[in-house]
Short mmCIF file of C-alpha atoms and ligand atoms in Angstrom, two decimals:
data_model
loop_
_atom_site.label_atom_id
_atom_site.label_comp_id
_atom_site.label_asym_id
_atom_site.label_seq_id
_atom_site.Cartn_x
_atom_site.Cartn_y
_atom_site.Cartn_z
CA MET A 20 -12.55 -40.87 56.21
CA GLU A 21 -9.96 -40.49 58.94
CA HIS A 22 -9.47 -37.15 60.66
CA ALA A 23 -5.94 -36.01 61.26
CA PRO A 24 -5.18 -34.98 64.88
CA PRO A 25 -4.10 -31.33 65.46
CA ASP A 26 -0.35 -31.99 65.61
CA VAL A 27 -0.24 -34.53 62.81
CA LYS A 28 2.95 -34.94 60.80
CA VAL A 29 3.33 -36.20 57.26
CA PHE A 30 6.43 -38.38 56.93
CA LEU A 31 7.86 -38.85 53.45
CA VAL A 32 9.71 -42.14 53.11
CA GLY A 33 11.28 -44.01 50.24
CA PHE A 34 14.66 -44.81 48.72
CA MET A 35 17.45 -42.29 48.06
CA GLY A 36 16.76 -40.13 45.06
CA THR A 37 12.98 -40.41 45.02
CA GLY A 38 12.46 -36.69 45.64
CA LYS A 39 11.47 -36.68 49.32
CA THR A 40 13.14 -33.34 50.05
CA THR A 41 11.96 -31.56 46.90
CA LEU A 42 8.40 -32.83 47.16
CA GLY A 43 8.40 -32.28 50.93
CA ARG A 44 9.21 -28.58 50.54
CA LEU A 45 6.49 -28.16 47.90
CA LEU A 46 3.97 -30.04 50.04
CA ALA A 47 4.74 -28.01 53.17
CA ASP A 48 4.32 -24.86 51.13
CA ARG A 49 0.93 -25.91 49.79
CA LEU A 50 -0.33 -26.97 53.22
CA GLY A 51 1.11 -23.94 55.01
CA TRP A 52 2.99 -26.31 57.34
CA GLU A 53 6.57 -26.40 58.56
CA PHE A 54 9.10 -28.51 56.69
CA VAL A 55 11.79 -30.60 58.37
CA ASP A 56 14.47 -32.56 56.54
CA VAL A 57 15.90 -35.23 58.84
CA ASP A 58 19.29 -35.33 57.08
CA ASP A 59 19.64 -31.52 57.29
CA VAL A 60 18.90 -31.56 61.01
CA ILE A 61 21.45 -34.35 61.52
CA GLU A 62 24.12 -32.35 59.65
CA GLN A 63 23.37 -29.22 61.67
CA ALA A 64 23.36 -31.10 64.97
CA GLU A 65 26.65 -32.86 64.21
CA GLY A 66 28.31 -29.97 62.40
CA ALA A 67 29.33 -32.45 59.70
CA SER A 68 28.07 -33.76 56.39
CA ILE A 69 26.30 -37.12 56.21
CA VAL A 70 29.31 -38.51 54.30
CA ARG A 71 31.71 -37.36 57.01
CA ILE A 72 29.53 -38.81 59.77
CA PHE A 73 29.50 -42.19 57.98
CA VAL A 74 33.23 -42.14 57.32
CA GLU A 75 34.36 -40.91 60.73
CA LYS A 76 31.78 -42.43 63.05
CA GLY A 77 30.11 -45.22 61.11
CA GLU A 78 26.59 -46.10 60.10
CA SER A 79 25.39 -47.27 63.52
CA TYR A 80 26.34 -43.90 65.03
CA PHE A 81 24.48 -42.18 62.18
CA ARG A 82 21.38 -44.34 62.84
CA GLU A 83 21.45 -43.41 66.52
CA ILE A 84 21.51 -39.70 65.71
CA GLU A 85 18.85 -40.22 63.04
CA ARG A 86 16.56 -41.92 65.59
CA GLY A 87 16.92 -39.00 68.01
CA VAL A 88 16.33 -36.38 65.31
CA LEU A 89 13.25 -38.23 64.09
CA ALA A 90 11.86 -38.47 67.62
CA GLY A 91 12.47 -34.74 68.13
CA ALA A 92 10.75 -33.85 64.86
CA ALA A 93 7.79 -36.12 65.64
CA ALA A 94 7.38 -34.53 69.08
CA ARG A 95 7.29 -30.91 67.83
CA SER A 96 4.05 -29.09 68.35
CA GLY A 97 2.03 -28.22 65.26
CA HIS A 98 1.82 -29.76 61.86
CA ALA A 99 4.90 -30.56 59.83
CA VAL A 100 6.03 -32.31 56.70
CA ILE A 101 9.08 -34.42 57.54
CA ALA A 102 11.36 -35.73 54.80
CA CYS A 103 13.16 -38.82 56.10
CA GLY A 104 16.37 -40.41 54.87
CA GLY A 105 16.10 -43.52 52.74
CA GLY A 106 16.85 -45.83 55.67
CA THR A 107 14.83 -44.09 58.39
CA PHE A 108 11.63 -46.07 57.81
CA CYS A 109 13.49 -49.39 57.59
CA ILE A 110 14.07 -49.54 61.34
CA PRO A 111 11.01 -50.98 63.10
CA GLU A 112 11.27 -48.60 66.08
CA ASN A 113 11.29 -45.57 63.75
CA GLN A 114 8.45 -47.01 61.73
CA ALA A 115 6.31 -47.45 64.86
CA LEU A 116 7.07 -43.89 65.99
CA MET A 117 6.03 -42.47 62.62
CA ALA A 118 2.84 -44.54 62.54
CA ARG A 119 1.94 -43.15 66.00
CA SER A 120 2.76 -39.55 65.12
CA GLY A 121 1.24 -39.12 61.71
CA ILE A 122 0.77 -40.24 58.16
CA THR A 123 3.51 -42.11 56.36
CA VAL A 124 3.84 -41.69 52.61
CA TRP A 125 5.97 -43.90 50.38
CA LEU A 126 7.38 -42.08 47.37
CA ASP A 127 7.88 -44.99 45.06
CA ARG A 128 10.29 -44.51 42.19
CA PRO A 129 11.57 -47.55 40.26
CA PHE A 130 15.20 -48.51 40.76
CA ASP A 131 16.22 -47.78 37.17
CA ARG A 132 15.03 -44.19 37.44
CA ILE A 133 17.01 -43.71 40.64
CA TRP A 134 20.11 -45.32 39.14
CA GLN A 135 19.91 -42.91 36.20
CA ARG A 136 20.46 -40.08 38.71
CA ARG A 137 23.43 -41.76 40.45
CA GLU A 138 26.06 -39.21 39.42
CA GLU A 139 24.04 -36.33 40.75
CA LEU A 140 23.23 -38.25 43.96
CA ALA A 141 26.50 -40.02 44.72
CA SER A 142 28.64 -37.27 46.28
CA ALA A 143 26.34 -36.79 49.27
CA ARG A 144 25.25 -40.41 49.74
CA PRO A 145 27.69 -42.84 51.31
CA LEU A 146 25.46 -45.88 50.66
CA LEU A 147 25.34 -45.33 46.90
CA ARG A 148 27.91 -47.95 45.90
CA SER A 149 27.94 -50.41 42.98
CA GLU A 150 24.76 -51.03 41.00
CA ALA A 151 24.44 -54.57 42.39
CA GLU A 152 24.79 -53.38 45.98
CA VAL A 153 22.39 -50.48 45.60
CA ARG A 154 19.83 -52.66 43.81
CA ALA A 155 20.07 -55.24 46.62
CA LEU A 156 19.59 -52.49 49.22
CA TYR A 157 16.60 -51.13 47.27
CA GLU A 158 15.00 -54.56 47.04
CA SER A 159 15.60 -55.34 50.70
CA ARG A 160 13.83 -52.13 51.68
CA LEU A 161 10.67 -52.49 49.60
CA ALA A 162 8.91 -54.61 52.24
CA PHE A 163 9.40 -51.75 54.73
CA TYR A 164 8.25 -49.00 52.40
CA GLN A 165 5.14 -51.01 51.56
CA GLN A 166 4.04 -50.57 55.18
CA ALA A 167 3.49 -46.82 54.67
CA ALA A 168 -0.09 -45.59 54.95
CA LEU A 169 -0.09 -43.89 51.54
CA HIS A 170 1.61 -44.88 48.31
CA VAL A 171 2.57 -42.27 45.73
CA PRO A 172 4.25 -43.58 42.57
CA VAL A 173 6.67 -41.12 41.03
CA ALA A 174 7.56 -43.38 38.14
CA GLU A 175 6.33 -41.69 35.04
CA GLN A 176 4.91 -38.65 36.78
CA SER A 177 6.93 -35.56 37.43
CA LEU A 178 7.18 -34.41 41.03
CA PRO A 179 4.49 -31.72 40.55
CA SER A 180 1.95 -34.35 39.50
CA ALA A 181 3.02 -36.64 42.34
CA LEU A 182 2.41 -33.65 44.61
CA GLU A 183 -1.14 -33.19 43.29
CA HIS A 184 -1.75 -36.92 43.75
CA LEU A 185 -0.56 -36.75 47.36
CA LEU A 186 -2.61 -33.62 48.12
CA ARG A 187 -5.68 -35.41 46.80
CA LEU A 188 -5.02 -38.47 49.01
CA LEU A 189 -4.49 -36.28 52.08
CA ARG A 190 -7.73 -34.40 51.38
CA GLU A 191 -9.83 -37.47 50.63
CA ARG A 192 -8.46 -39.80 53.29
CA PHE A 193 -7.57 -37.39 56.10
CA CYS A 194 -9.49 -34.17 55.42
CA ILE A 195 -6.20 -32.27 55.16
CA GLN A 196 -6.72 -29.20 52.98
CA SER A 197 -4.09 -27.17 51.16
CA THR A 198 -4.05 -23.43 51.72
CA SER A 199 -2.89 -22.62 48.18
C1 S3P B 230 20.38 -43.10 53.49
C2 S3P B 230 19.78 -42.13 52.76
C3 S3P B 230 20.17 -40.71 52.81
C4 S3P B 230 20.87 -40.41 54.14
C5 S3P B 230 21.97 -41.38 54.39
C6 S3P B 230 21.47 -42.83 54.47
C7 S3P B 230 19.90 -44.49 53.37
O1 S3P B 230 19.03 -39.88 52.68
O2 S3P B 230 19.96 -40.46 55.21
O3 S3P B 230 22.91 -41.24 53.36
O4 S3P B 230 20.13 -45.31 54.28
O5 S3P B 230 19.21 -44.78 52.36
P1 S3P B 230 18.24 -39.64 51.26
O6 S3P B 230 17.24 -40.75 51.13
O7 S3P B 230 17.60 -38.31 51.48
O8 S3P B 230 19.26 -39.64 50.21
#
């Protein structure tokens, strides 16, 4: 059993459309912790949507802002659940920061399930292009996601059951208890 340090963060990682934000809010609620969504903080800081940032300033600018926002969230005092963007964990420097600051959790949803949601997801996600491109991106990122400390499949389970699974792992492996 590992004991979580006082300011530990739980970082939710995984591809676009796996439910990091939805599950993150539910998890933070159950733990009585703060919730931070990296993409939301980026949009607030830049005063622009993620799509606009990509279009007007490019992906490398976005990644720079993302790195700073992640570092700020990781350095906050107190516990927090942090929902990352799909690419956040695929940058070694970010991955190392998350491993130092808390517990990383891979929400693992199969590609076909994500692709089924493409219409709902597409308008806010500049990297959601053709099926072949998105599948290649998904596959290229699996090796990163597999480095996360915890693995929560959301394949056939609904998000509420993935949440219960994650709460159980946090309790059993890190002594983190929910308050409700
Ligand atoms: C991205 C995922 C998005 C957002 C940006 C880039 C990616 O976040 O950060 O569009 O590289 O996969 P979600 O995973 O929350 O959609």
